[in-house]
mmCIF file of C-alpha atoms in Angstrom:
data_model
loop_
_atom_site.group_PDB
_atom_site.id
_atom_site.type_symbol
_atom_site.label_atom_id
_atom_site.label_comp_id
_atom_site.label_asym_id
_atom_site.label_seq_id
_atom_site.Cartn_x
_atom_site.Cartn_y
_atom_site.Cartn_z
ATOM 1 C CA UNK A 1 -111.812 -74.301 21.983
ATOM 2 C CA UNK A 2 -110.100 -73.066 25.141
ATOM 3 C CA UNK A 3 -110.295 -74.841 28.509
ATOM 4 C CA UNK A 4 -109.326 -74.011 32.075
ATOM 5 C CA UNK A 5 -109.767 -70.280 31.498
ATOM 6 C CA UNK A 6 -111.723 -69.676 34.690
ATOM 7 C CA UNK A 7 -110.909 -70.511 38.272
ATOM 8 C CA UNK A 8 -113.986 -72.729 38.473
ATOM 9 C CA UNK A 9 -112.847 -74.829 35.526
ATOM 10 C CA UNK A 10 -109.337 -75.189 36.955
ATOM 11 C CA UNK A 11 -110.692 -76.269 40.378
ATOM 12 C CA UNK A 12 -113.036 -78.758 38.675
ATOM 13 C CA UNK A 13 -110.119 -80.269 36.764
ATOM 14 C CA UNK A 14 -108.077 -80.544 39.968
ATOM 15 C CA UNK A 15 -110.925 -82.262 41.805
ATOM 16 C CA UNK A 16 -111.557 -84.655 38.890
ATOM 17 C CA UNK A 17 -107.888 -85.646 38.652
ATOM 18 C CA UNK A 18 -107.631 -86.128 42.404
ATOM 19 C CA UNK A 19 -110.787 -88.268 42.435
ATOM 20 C CA UNK A 20 -109.481 -90.525 39.622
ATOM 21 C CA UNK A 21 -106.152 -90.882 41.460
ATOM 22 C CA UNK A 22 -107.899 -91.829 44.703
ATOM 23 C CA UNK A 23 -110.057 -94.415 42.917
ATOM 24 C CA UNK A 24 -106.994 -95.890 41.223
ATOM 25 C CA UNK A 25 -105.163 -96.133 44.548
ATOM 26 C CA UNK A 26 -108.175 -97.745 46.150
ATOM 27 C CA UNK A 27 -108.380 -100.263 43.337
ATOM 28 C CA UNK A 28 -104.732 -101.265 43.751
ATOM 29 C CA UNK A 29 -104.553 -101.072 47.531
ATOM 30 C CA UNK A 30 -107.977 -102.164 48.754
ATOM 31 C CA UNK A 31 -108.421 -104.899 46.124
ATOM 32 C CA UNK A 32 -108.460 -108.567 47.556
ATOM 33 C CA UNK A 33 -105.039 -110.301 47.305
ATOM 34 C CA UNK A 34 -104.678 -113.748 45.629
ATOM 35 C CA UNK A 35 -105.178 -116.607 48.190
ATOM 36 C CA UNK A 36 -104.133 -119.440 45.846
ATOM 37 C CA UNK A 37 -101.822 -119.775 42.982
ATOM 38 C CA UNK A 38 -103.838 -119.239 39.898
ATOM 39 C CA UNK A 39 -104.334 -122.028 37.422
ATOM 40 C CA UNK A 40 -102.152 -120.261 34.990
ATOM 41 C CA UNK A 41 -99.141 -121.231 37.080
ATOM 42 C CA UNK A 42 -99.810 -124.933 36.223
ATOM 43 C CA UNK A 43 -99.822 -124.490 32.497
ATOM 44 C CA UNK A 44 -96.200 -125.470 32.261
ATOM 45 C CA UNK A 45 -96.879 -128.646 34.271
ATOM 46 C CA UNK A 46 -99.812 -129.589 32.162
ATOM 47 C CA UNK A 47 -97.867 -128.900 29.057
ATOM 48 C CA UNK A 48 -95.152 -131.233 30.360
ATOM 49 C CA UNK A 49 -97.433 -134.239 30.795
ATOM 50 C CA UNK A 50 -97.649 -136.766 27.975
ATOM 51 C CA UNK A 51 -100.659 -136.424 25.789
ATOM 52 C CA UNK A 52 -102.121 -138.076 22.855
ATOM 53 C CA UNK A 53 -101.072 -135.319 20.601
ATOM 54 C CA UNK A 54 -97.477 -135.616 21.805
ATOM 55 C CA UNK A 55 -96.869 -139.157 20.428
ATOM 56 C CA UNK A 56 -93.570 -138.295 18.940
ATOM 57 C CA UNK A 57 -92.075 -137.480 22.298
ATOM 58 C CA UNK A 58 -89.046 -139.497 23.383
ATOM 59 C CA UNK A 59 -89.135 -142.237 25.962
ATOM 60 C CA UNK A 60 -87.018 -140.401 28.370
ATOM 61 C CA UNK A 61 -89.270 -137.268 28.361
ATOM 62 C CA UNK A 62 -91.108 -138.232 31.583
ATOM 63 C CA UNK A 63 -87.967 -137.457 33.568
ATOM 64 C CA UNK A 64 -88.107 -133.909 32.356
ATOM 65 C CA UNK A 65 -91.699 -133.719 33.295
ATOM 66 C CA UNK A 66 -90.913 -134.842 36.798
ATOM 67 C CA UNK A 67 -88.308 -132.206 37.076
ATOM 68 C CA UNK A 68 -90.842 -129.686 36.028
ATOM 69 C CA UNK A 69 -93.246 -131.042 38.626
ATOM 70 C CA UNK A 70 -90.626 -130.740 41.269
ATOM 71 C CA UNK A 71 -89.970 -127.234 40.250
ATOM 72 C CA UNK A 72 -93.646 -126.578 40.369
ATOM 73 C CA UNK A 73 -93.884 -127.985 43.827
ATOM 74 C CA UNK A 74 -91.041 -125.795 44.940
ATOM 75 C CA UNK A 75 -92.802 -122.849 43.490
ATOM 76 C CA UNK A 76 -95.984 -123.880 45.286
ATOM 77 C CA UNK A 77 -94.048 -124.141 48.516
ATOM 78 C CA UNK A 78 -92.608 -120.728 47.914
ATOM 79 C CA UNK A 79 -96.077 -119.460 47.211
ATOM 80 C CA UNK A 80 -97.345 -120.887 50.470
ATOM 81 C CA UNK A 81 -94.529 -119.209 52.334
ATOM 82 C CA UNK A 82 -95.326 -116.025 50.629
ATOM 83 C CA UNK A 83 -98.948 -116.537 51.503
ATOM 84 C CA UNK A 84 -98.014 -116.955 55.148
ATOM 85 C CA UNK A 85 -96.044 -113.689 55.063
ATOM 86 C CA UNK A 86 -98.784 -111.740 53.239
ATOM 87 C CA UNK A 87 -101.151 -111.210 56.247
ATOM 88 C CA UNK A 88 -98.625 -108.998 58.044
ATOM 89 C CA UNK A 89 -98.018 -106.964 54.936
ATOM 90 C CA UNK A 90 -101.750 -106.709 54.288
ATOM 91 C CA UNK A 91 -102.339 -105.415 57.795
ATOM 92 C CA UNK A 92 -99.720 -102.735 57.299
ATOM 93 C CA UNK A 93 -101.204 -101.819 53.944
ATOM 94 C CA UNK A 94 -104.655 -101.674 55.469
ATOM 95 C CA UNK A 95 -103.462 -99.340 58.238
ATOM 96 C CA UNK A 96 -101.703 -97.079 55.771
ATOM 97 C CA UNK A 97 -104.696 -97.157 53.483
ATOM 98 C CA UNK A 98 -107.142 -96.115 56.206
ATOM 99 C CA UNK A 99 -104.980 -93.156 57.149
ATOM 100 C CA UNK A 100 -104.617 -92.210 53.525
ATOM 101 C CA UNK A 101 -108.344 -92.615 53.019
ATOM 102 C CA UNK A 102 -109.073 -90.374 55.998
ATOM 103 C CA UNK A 103 -106.593 -87.869 54.741
ATOM 104 C CA UNK A 104 -108.018 -88.117 51.263
ATOM 105 C CA UNK A 105 -111.553 -87.833 52.638
ATOM 106 C CA UNK A 106 -110.505 -84.733 54.580
ATOM 107 C CA UNK A 107 -108.956 -83.386 51.435
ATOM 108 C CA UNK A 108 -112.089 -84.271 49.499
ATOM 109 C CA UNK A 109 -114.230 -82.578 52.137
ATOM 110 C CA UNK A 110 -111.953 -79.557 52.036
ATOM 111 C CA UNK A 111 -112.155 -79.602 48.274
ATOM 112 C CA UNK A 112 -115.915 -79.967 48.428
ATOM 113 C CA UNK A 113 -116.067 -77.125 50.910
ATOM 114 C CA UNK A 114 -113.807 -75.094 48.686
ATOM 115 C CA UNK A 115 -115.995 -76.074 45.754
ATOM 116 C CA UNK A 116 -119.075 -74.970 47.676
ATOM 117 C CA UNK A 117 -117.370 -71.737 48.629
ATOM 118 C CA UNK A 118 -116.268 -71.244 45.064
ATOM 119 C CA UNK A 119 -119.761 -72.118 43.917
ATOM 120 C CA UNK A 120 -121.210 -69.631 46.410
ATOM 121 C CA UNK A 121 -118.603 -67.132 45.366
ATOM 122 C CA UNK A 122 -119.386 -67.840 41.726
ATOM 123 C CA UNK A 123 -123.085 -67.464 42.444
ATOM 124 C CA UNK A 124 -122.383 -64.249 44.348
ATOM 125 C CA UNK A 125 -120.227 -63.072 41.484
ATOM 126 C CA UNK A 126 -122.907 -64.099 39.041
ATOM 127 C CA UNK A 127 -125.479 -62.269 41.132
ATOM 128 C CA UNK A 128 -123.137 -59.292 41.384
ATOM 129 C CA UNK A 129 -122.554 -59.547 37.651
ATOM 130 C CA UNK A 130 -126.303 -59.594 37.108
ATOM 131 C CA UNK A 131 -126.703 -56.620 39.426
ATOM 132 C CA UNK A 132 -123.798 -54.919 37.686
ATOM 133 C CA UNK A 133 -125.366 -55.740 34.337
ATOM 134 C CA UNK A 134 -128.682 -54.395 35.600
ATOM 135 C CA UNK A 135 -126.935 -51.294 36.879
ATOM 136 C CA UNK A 136 -125.048 -51.006 33.622
ATOM 137 C CA UNK A 137 -128.276 -51.401 31.703
ATOM 138 C CA UNK A 138 -129.978 -48.825 33.948
ATOM 139 C CA UNK A 139 -126.981 -46.526 33.553
ATOM 140 C CA UNK A 140 -127.077 -47.024 29.803
ATOM 141 C CA UNK A 141 -130.799 -46.313 29.789
ATOM 142 C CA UNK A 142 -130.224 -43.245 31.966
ATOM 143 C CA UNK A 143 -127.347 -42.178 29.736
ATOM 144 C CA UNK A 144 -129.489 -42.699 26.660
ATOM 145 C CA UNK A 145 -132.287 -40.743 28.317
ATOM 146 C CA UNK A 146 -129.856 -37.992 29.283
ATOM 147 C CA UNK A 147 -128.462 -37.958 25.770
ATOM 148 C CA UNK A 148 -131.967 -37.736 24.395
ATOM 149 C CA UNK A 149 -132.833 -34.930 26.825
ATOM 150 C CA UNK A 150 -129.521 -33.194 26.063
ATOM 151 C CA UNK A 151 -130.264 -33.533 22.364
ATOM 152 C CA UNK A 152 -133.717 -32.057 22.911
ATOM 153 C CA UNK A 153 -132.230 -29.245 25.017
ATOM 154 C CA UNK A 154 -129.556 -28.675 22.396
ATOM 155 C CA UNK A 155 -132.153 -28.559 19.639
ATOM 156 C CA UNK A 156 -134.318 -26.205 21.706
ATOM 157 C CA UNK A 157 -131.263 -24.084 22.482
ATOM 158 C CA UNK A 158 -130.286 -24.010 18.814
ATOM 159 C CA UNK A 159 -133.820 -22.994 17.890
ATOM 160 C CA UNK A 160 -133.790 -20.303 20.601
ATOM 161 C CA UNK A 161 -130.347 -19.116 19.492
ATOM 162 C CA UNK A 162 -131.510 -19.044 15.910
ATOM 163 C CA UNK A 163 -134.589 -17.033 16.876
ATOM 164 C CA UNK A 164 -132.435 -14.763 19.043
ATOM 165 C CA UNK A 165 -129.940 -14.315 16.216
ATOM 166 C CA UNK A 166 -132.757 -13.506 13.803
ATOM 167 C CA UNK A 167 -134.215 -11.104 16.353
ATOM 168 C CA UNK A 168 -130.828 -9.443 16.911
ATOM 169 C CA UNK A 169 -130.231 -9.227 13.170
ATOM 170 C CA UNK A 170 -133.647 -7.649 12.723
ATOM 171 C CA UNK A 171 -133.022 -5.265 15.618
ATOM 172 C CA UNK A 172 -129.588 -4.453 14.186
ATOM 173 C CA UNK A 173 -131.086 -3.665 10.792
ATOM 174 C CA UNK A 174 -133.771 -1.523 12.414
ATOM 175 C CA UNK A 175 -131.148 0.183 14.605
ATOM 176 C CA UNK A 176 -128.987 0.857 11.565
ATOM 177 C CA UNK A 177 -131.981 2.268 9.718
ATOM 178 C CA UNK A 178 -132.893 4.384 12.746
ATOM 179 C CA UNK A 179 -129.269 5.513 13.173
ATOM 180 C CA UNK A 180 -129.058 6.383 9.484
ATOM 181 C CA UNK A 181 -132.319 8.327 9.662
ATOM 182 C CA UNK A 182 -131.187 10.015 12.874
ATOM 183 C CA UNK A 183 -127.789 10.883 11.380
ATOM 184 C CA UNK A 184 -129.505 12.254 8.299
ATOM 185 C CA UNK A 185 -131.891 14.351 10.381
ATOM 186 C CA UNK A 186 -128.990 15.523 12.560
ATOM 187 C CA UNK A 187 -126.982 16.480 9.473
ATOM 188 C CA UNK A 188 -129.957 18.351 8.070
ATOM 189 C CA UNK A 189 -130.599 20.016 11.433
ATOM 190 C CA UNK A 190 -126.902 20.872 11.742
ATOM 191 C CA UNK A 191 -126.911 22.283 8.222
ATOM 192 C CA UNK A 192 -129.980 24.368 9.059
ATOM 193 C CA UNK A 193 -128.422 25.438 12.356
ATOM 194 C CA UNK A 194 -125.136 26.310 10.651
ATOM 195 C CA UNK A 195 -127.007 28.298 8.042
ATOM 196 C CA UNK A 196 -129.063 30.042 10.709
ATOM 197 C CA UNK A 197 -125.905 30.729 12.729
ATOM 198 C CA UNK A 198 -124.148 32.056 9.652
ATOM 199 C CA UNK A 199 -127.149 34.265 8.891
ATOM 200 C CA UNK A 200 -127.254 35.419 12.505
ATOM 201 C CA UNK A 201 -123.521 36.115 12.555
ATOM 202 C CA UNK A 202 -123.792 38.004 9.296
ATOM 203 C CA UNK A 203 -126.769 39.940 10.625
ATOM 204 C CA UNK A 204 -125.031 40.653 13.936
ATOM 205 C CA UNK A 205 -121.906 41.665 12.085
ATOM 206 C CA UNK A 206 -123.892 43.964 9.831
ATOM 207 C CA UNK A 207 -125.774 45.401 12.808
ATOM 208 C CA UNK A 208 -122.532 45.802 14.718
ATOM 209 C CA UNK A 209 -120.884 47.519 11.803
ATOM 210 C CA UNK A 210 -123.910 49.771 11.374
ATOM 211 C CA UNK A 211 -123.985 50.451 15.103
ATOM 212 C CA UNK A 212 -120.257 51.125 15.211
ATOM 213 C CA UNK A 213 -120.598 53.435 12.242
ATOM 214 C CA UNK A 214 -123.501 55.242 13.889
ATOM 215 C CA UNK A 215 -121.556 55.335 17.166
ATOM 216 C CA UNK A 216 -118.508 56.757 15.437
ATOM 217 C CA UNK A 217 -120.647 59.357 13.723
ATOM 218 C CA UNK A 218 -122.481 60.119 16.988
ATOM 219 C CA UNK A 219 -119.203 60.273 18.855
ATOM 220 C CA UNK A 220 -117.730 62.600 16.292
ATOM 221 C CA UNK A 221 -120.815 64.777 16.529
ATOM 222 C CA UNK A 222 -120.761 64.571 20.327
ATOM 223 C CA UNK A 223 -117.060 65.399 20.385
ATOM 224 C CA UNK A 224 -117.709 68.363 18.156
ATOM 225 C CA UNK A 225 -120.611 69.498 20.343
ATOM 226 C CA UNK A 226 -118.638 68.810 23.524
ATOM 227 C CA UNK A 227 -115.675 70.660 22.175
ATOM 228 C CA UNK A 228 -117.866 73.590 21.278
ATOM 229 C CA UNK A 229 -119.517 73.376 24.697
ATOM 230 C CA UNK A 230 -116.147 73.207 26.439
ATOM 231 C CA UNK A 231 -114.894 76.132 24.467
ATOM 232 C CA UNK A 232 -118.069 78.061 25.232
ATOM 233 C CA UNK A 233 -117.886 77.043 28.862
ATOM 234 C CA UNK A 234 -114.235 77.947 29.113
ATOM 235 C CA UNK A 235 -114.985 81.239 27.511
ATOM 236 C CA UNK A 236 -117.924 81.808 29.867
ATOM 237 C CA UNK A 237 -115.863 80.729 32.891
ATOM 238 C CA UNK A 238 -113.094 83.029 31.828
ATOM 239 C CA UNK A 239 -115.544 85.911 31.482
ATOM 240 C CA UNK A 240 -117.196 84.993 34.798
ATOM 241 C CA UNK A 241 -113.797 84.794 36.478
ATOM 242 C CA UNK A 242 -112.912 88.175 35.096
ATOM 243 C CA UNK A 243 -116.202 89.585 36.320
ATOM 244 C CA UNK A 244 -115.779 87.893 39.700
ATOM 245 C CA UNK A 245 -112.258 89.239 40.012
ATOM 246 C CA UNK A 246 -113.462 92.676 39.141
ATOM 247 C CA UNK A 247 -116.365 92.380 41.584
ATOM 248 C CA UNK A 248 -114.012 91.071 44.267
ATOM 249 C CA UNK A 249 -111.638 93.932 43.684
ATOM 250 C CA UNK A 250 -114.486 96.380 43.885
ATOM 251 C CA UNK A 251 -115.829 94.722 47.038
ATOM 252 C CA UNK A 252 -112.423 94.675 48.675
ATOM 253 C CA UNK A 253 -111.931 98.291 47.862
ATOM 254 C CA UNK A 254 -115.351 99.132 49.247
ATOM 255 C CA UNK A 255 -114.772 97.069 52.352
ATOM 256 C CA UNK A 256 -111.428 98.701 52.930
ATOM 257 C CA UNK A 257 -112.974 102.138 52.714
ATOM 258 C CA UNK A 258 -115.826 101.295 55.043
ATOM 259 C CA UNK A 259 -113.740 99.451 57.667
ATOM 260 C CA UNK A 260 -113.933 100.799 61.273
ATOM 261 C CA UNK A 261 -111.703 100.170 64.267
ATOM 262 C CA UNK A 262 -112.547 97.368 66.564
ATOM 263 C CA UNK A 263 -114.491 98.520 69.636
ATOM 264 C CA UNK A 264 -114.414 96.816 72.943
ATOM 265 C CA UNK A 265 -117.751 96.120 74.674
ATOM 266 C CA UNK A 266 -118.446 95.873 78.346
ATOM 267 C CA UNK A 267 -117.753 92.133 78.407
ATOM 268 C CA UNK A 268 -114.365 92.555 76.836
ATOM 269 C CA UNK A 269 -115.410 90.860 73.506
ATOM 270 C CA UNK A 270 -114.698 91.986 69.997
ATOM 271 C CA UNK A 271 -116.630 91.783 66.707
ATOM 272 C CA UNK A 272 -115.591 91.622 63.077
ATOM 273 C CA UNK A 273 -117.450 92.473 59.905
ATOM 274 C CA UNK A 274 -118.017 90.020 56.877
ATOM 275 C CA UNK A 275 -119.290 86.430 56.414
ATOM 276 C CA UNK A 276 -116.055 85.290 54.758
ATOM 277 C CA UNK A 277 -114.131 85.904 57.935
ATOM 278 C CA UNK A 278 -116.588 83.882 59.993
ATOM 279 C CA UNK A 279 -117.086 80.776 57.647
ATOM 280 C CA UNK A 280 -114.603 78.561 55.746
ATOM 281 C CA UNK A 281 -115.387 75.533 53.486
ATOM 282 C CA UNK A 282 -113.940 72.032 53.776
ATOM 283 C CA UNK A 283 -110.351 71.644 52.586
ATOM 284 C CA UNK A 284 -109.285 68.759 50.282
ATOM 285 C CA UNK A 285 -105.729 67.496 50.840
ATOM 286 C CA UNK A 286 -103.421 69.654 48.697
ATOM 287 C CA UNK A 287 -105.769 72.664 48.593
ATOM 288 C CA UNK A 288 -104.516 74.376 51.761
ATOM 289 C CA UNK A 289 -103.454 78.043 51.818
ATOM 290 C CA UNK A 290 -106.178 79.280 49.469
ATOM 291 C CA UNK A 291 -109.295 81.386 49.945
ATOM 292 C CA UNK A 292 -112.787 79.906 49.915
ATOM 293 C CA UNK A 293 -113.333 80.271 46.164
ATOM 294 C CA UNK A 294 -109.935 78.834 45.252
ATOM 295 C CA UNK A 295 -110.307 76.005 47.786
ATOM 296 C CA UNK A 296 -113.732 75.134 46.359
ATOM 297 C CA UNK A 297 -112.393 75.113 42.793
ATOM 298 C CA UNK A 298 -109.332 73.098 43.814
ATOM 299 C CA UNK A 299 -111.523 70.587 45.657
ATOM 300 C CA UNK A 300 -113.846 70.205 42.642
ATOM 301 C CA UNK A 301 -110.894 69.556 40.328
ATOM 302 C CA UNK A 302 -109.274 67.023 42.665
ATOM 303 C CA UNK A 303 -112.546 65.147 43.336
ATOM 304 C CA UNK A 304 -113.287 65.014 39.595
ATOM 305 C CA UNK A 305 -109.754 63.780 38.867
ATOM 306 C CA UNK A 306 -109.955 61.180 41.666
ATOM 307 C CA UNK A 307 -113.277 59.780 40.451
ATOM 308 C CA UNK A 308 -112.297 59.934 36.776
ATOM 309 C CA UNK A 309 -109.095 57.955 37.412
ATOM 310 C CA UNK A 310 -110.865 55.155 39.311
ATOM 311 C CA UNK A 311 -114.206 54.971 37.505
ATOM 312 C CA UNK A 312 -114.809 51.838 35.367
ATOM 313 C CA UNK A 313 -115.551 53.478 32.042
ATOM 314 C CA UNK A 314 -116.315 50.201 30.240
ATOM 315 C CA UNK A 315 -119.680 50.058 32.032
ATOM 316 C CA UNK A 316 -121.031 52.789 29.775
ATOM 317 C CA UNK A 317 -119.811 50.911 26.681
ATOM 318 C CA UNK A 318 -121.378 47.680 27.917
ATOM 319 C CA UNK A 319 -124.648 49.538 28.439
ATOM 320 C CA UNK A 320 -124.519 50.849 24.883
ATOM 321 C CA UNK A 321 -123.906 54.533 25.719
ATOM 322 C CA UNK A 322 -121.810 56.559 23.330
ATOM 323 C CA UNK A 323 -120.031 59.872 23.622
ATOM 324 C CA UNK A 324 -119.136 61.729 26.821
ATOM 325 C CA UNK A 325 -120.973 60.727 29.979
ATOM 326 C CA UNK A 326 -122.056 63.072 32.748
ATOM 327 C CA UNK A 327 -122.331 62.011 36.381
ATOM 328 C CA UNK A 328 -123.086 64.312 39.310
ATOM 329 C CA UNK A 329 -121.957 63.323 42.803
ATOM 330 C CA UNK A 330 -123.441 64.710 46.035
ATOM 331 C CA UNK A 331 -122.131 64.125 49.557
ATOM 332 C CA UNK A 332 -121.784 65.743 52.974
ATOM 333 C CA UNK A 333 -118.636 66.316 55.023
ATOM 334 C CA UNK A 334 -119.208 65.837 58.744
ATOM 335 C CA UNK A 335 -117.462 67.593 61.604
ATOM 336 C CA UNK A 336 -114.654 65.014 61.550
ATOM 337 C CA UNK A 337 -113.959 65.552 57.846
ATOM 338 C CA UNK A 338 -115.438 62.203 56.813
ATOM 339 C CA UNK A 339 -117.562 61.904 53.639
ATOM 340 C CA UNK A 340 -121.135 60.748 54.355
ATOM 341 C CA UNK A 341 -124.528 60.562 52.641
ATOM 342 C CA UNK A 342 -123.063 59.898 49.191
ATOM 343 C CA UNK A 343 -125.522 60.178 46.292
ATOM 344 C CA UNK A 344 -125.148 60.312 42.520
ATOM 345 C CA UNK A 345 -127.144 61.082 39.412
ATOM 346 C CA UNK A 346 -126.477 59.366 36.074
ATOM 347 C CA UNK A 347 -128.199 57.791 33.059
ATOM 348 C CA UNK A 348 -128.190 54.232 34.475
ATOM 349 C CA UNK A 349 -128.283 52.663 37.982
ATOM 350 C CA UNK A 350 -125.022 50.817 37.235
ATOM 351 C CA UNK A 351 -123.282 54.129 36.588
ATOM 352 C CA UNK A 352 -124.762 55.514 39.835
ATOM 353 C CA UNK A 353 -123.531 52.475 41.795
ATOM 354 C CA UNK A 354 -120.049 52.789 40.304
ATOM 355 C CA UNK A 355 -119.919 56.521 41.144
ATOM 356 C CA UNK A 356 -120.930 55.847 44.771
ATOM 357 C CA UNK A 357 -118.309 53.054 45.002
ATOM 358 C CA UNK A 358 -115.535 55.392 43.852
ATOM 359 C CA UNK A 359 -116.740 58.298 46.046
ATOM 360 C CA UNK A 360 -116.424 56.093 49.134
ATOM 361 C CA UNK A 361 -112.700 55.860 48.383
ATOM 362 C CA UNK A 362 -112.159 59.660 48.717
ATOM 363 C CA UNK A 363 -109.630 60.636 51.417
ATOM 364 C CA UNK A 364 -110.511 62.351 54.694
ATOM 365 C CA UNK A 365 -110.943 66.140 54.422
ATOM 366 C CA UNK A 366 -110.521 69.018 56.879
ATOM 367 C CA UNK A 367 -114.053 69.939 58.048
ATOM 368 C CA UNK A 368 -115.720 73.269 57.289
ATOM 369 C CA UNK A 369 -115.498 75.930 60.023
ATOM 370 C CA UNK A 370 -118.047 78.492 61.155
ATOM 371 C CA UNK A 371 -117.035 80.977 63.827
ATOM 372 C CA UNK A 372 -113.986 78.739 64.281
ATOM 373 C CA UNK A 373 -116.025 75.602 65.015
ATOM 374 C CA UNK A 374 -116.370 72.475 62.756
ATOM 375 C CA UNK A 375 -119.705 72.246 60.983
ATOM 376 C CA UNK A 376 -121.299 69.866 58.424
ATOM 377 C CA UNK A 377 -120.727 71.051 54.867
ATOM 378 C CA UNK A 378 -122.320 69.998 51.571
ATOM 379 C CA UNK A 379 -120.486 69.322 48.322
ATOM 380 C CA UNK A 380 -121.422 68.408 44.744
ATOM 381 C CA UNK A 381 -119.317 67.828 41.637
ATOM 382 C CA UNK A 382 -120.130 67.084 38.016
ATOM 383 C CA UNK A 383 -117.837 64.566 36.313
ATOM 384 C CA UNK A 384 -117.539 64.048 32.591
ATOM 385 C CA UNK A 385 -115.631 61.242 30.916
ATOM 386 C CA UNK A 386 -115.427 59.814 27.438
ATOM 387 C CA UNK A 387 -116.582 56.295 26.429
ATOM 388 C CA UNK A 388 -113.863 53.646 26.476
#
């Protein structure tokens, strides 16, 4: 068994030892001194006296006894002297003892005070320990309660997570089923769409081939007809030109025979015969130095060439027309030689719009003259072009 482990036990041991020491000192210091020589000091004298028992003692033994008595007396005298000296020593001892007692009492009081303080401190520590134990117990209870609540929360969370996982797994399975069904339906729809597209492409291709074949046949027929028409027209124009030349020659001859000299009137004016001398048509750039008929033919050719070079011929193909296309353009030439009031006639409004667009690009002409003055003149031209 272990002792003096705590401060309280060590202080108790110190106080106990100090108390025993003080009591021992008091017993030795405060105890009453001997006033007389004790009887024990006379034992030797008594033993030296003759007695009945000591019959065998010699005759001269009393002398020794006297010596012993004398010695005893001397010792008694010495004891008396010592007794006379003892009061002074006792007074000194008493003074020293009182001071020591006071000091010891002060020390005892200090120790008692320290003991009380230690006791109070121990009680405070014990109370603090109790409070700490109570706090510890409360903390342990709170911790146990928190652990229990945490366990409940954990269990609830695990249950919720399990339910959520089951729900997600179920949703995943349903989503996979839905995705599989959707993918299957999409594949089937794509297959149907691909088949329909293939059928449509095949149909369009067949229709296109049939249309192209019909167009080629129609174009060949149209080319043949157009060629025949051009040949007939050229032949007719050639015959008409021959007739016109013959008629012109006849008219010139007749006019030359019927010509009369110019007569002066009273106002000093002069007159001429014939409409051709009094009116001239508009002149296209490059057609100068020709008569009216040649200028008109030159202008028609140049306008047709101008429009044919700049006309977007793919419009007719986009519209589905085949063969040669015919467009007639009408416009007026004002007194300044500018082209105004442009109109056109064709098989589709887009062709009309394109013809008007190109006609607006025609260059400025020399205006028509009548009696030497600029006048507004009308013009029309028929343009033919093949499908591109």
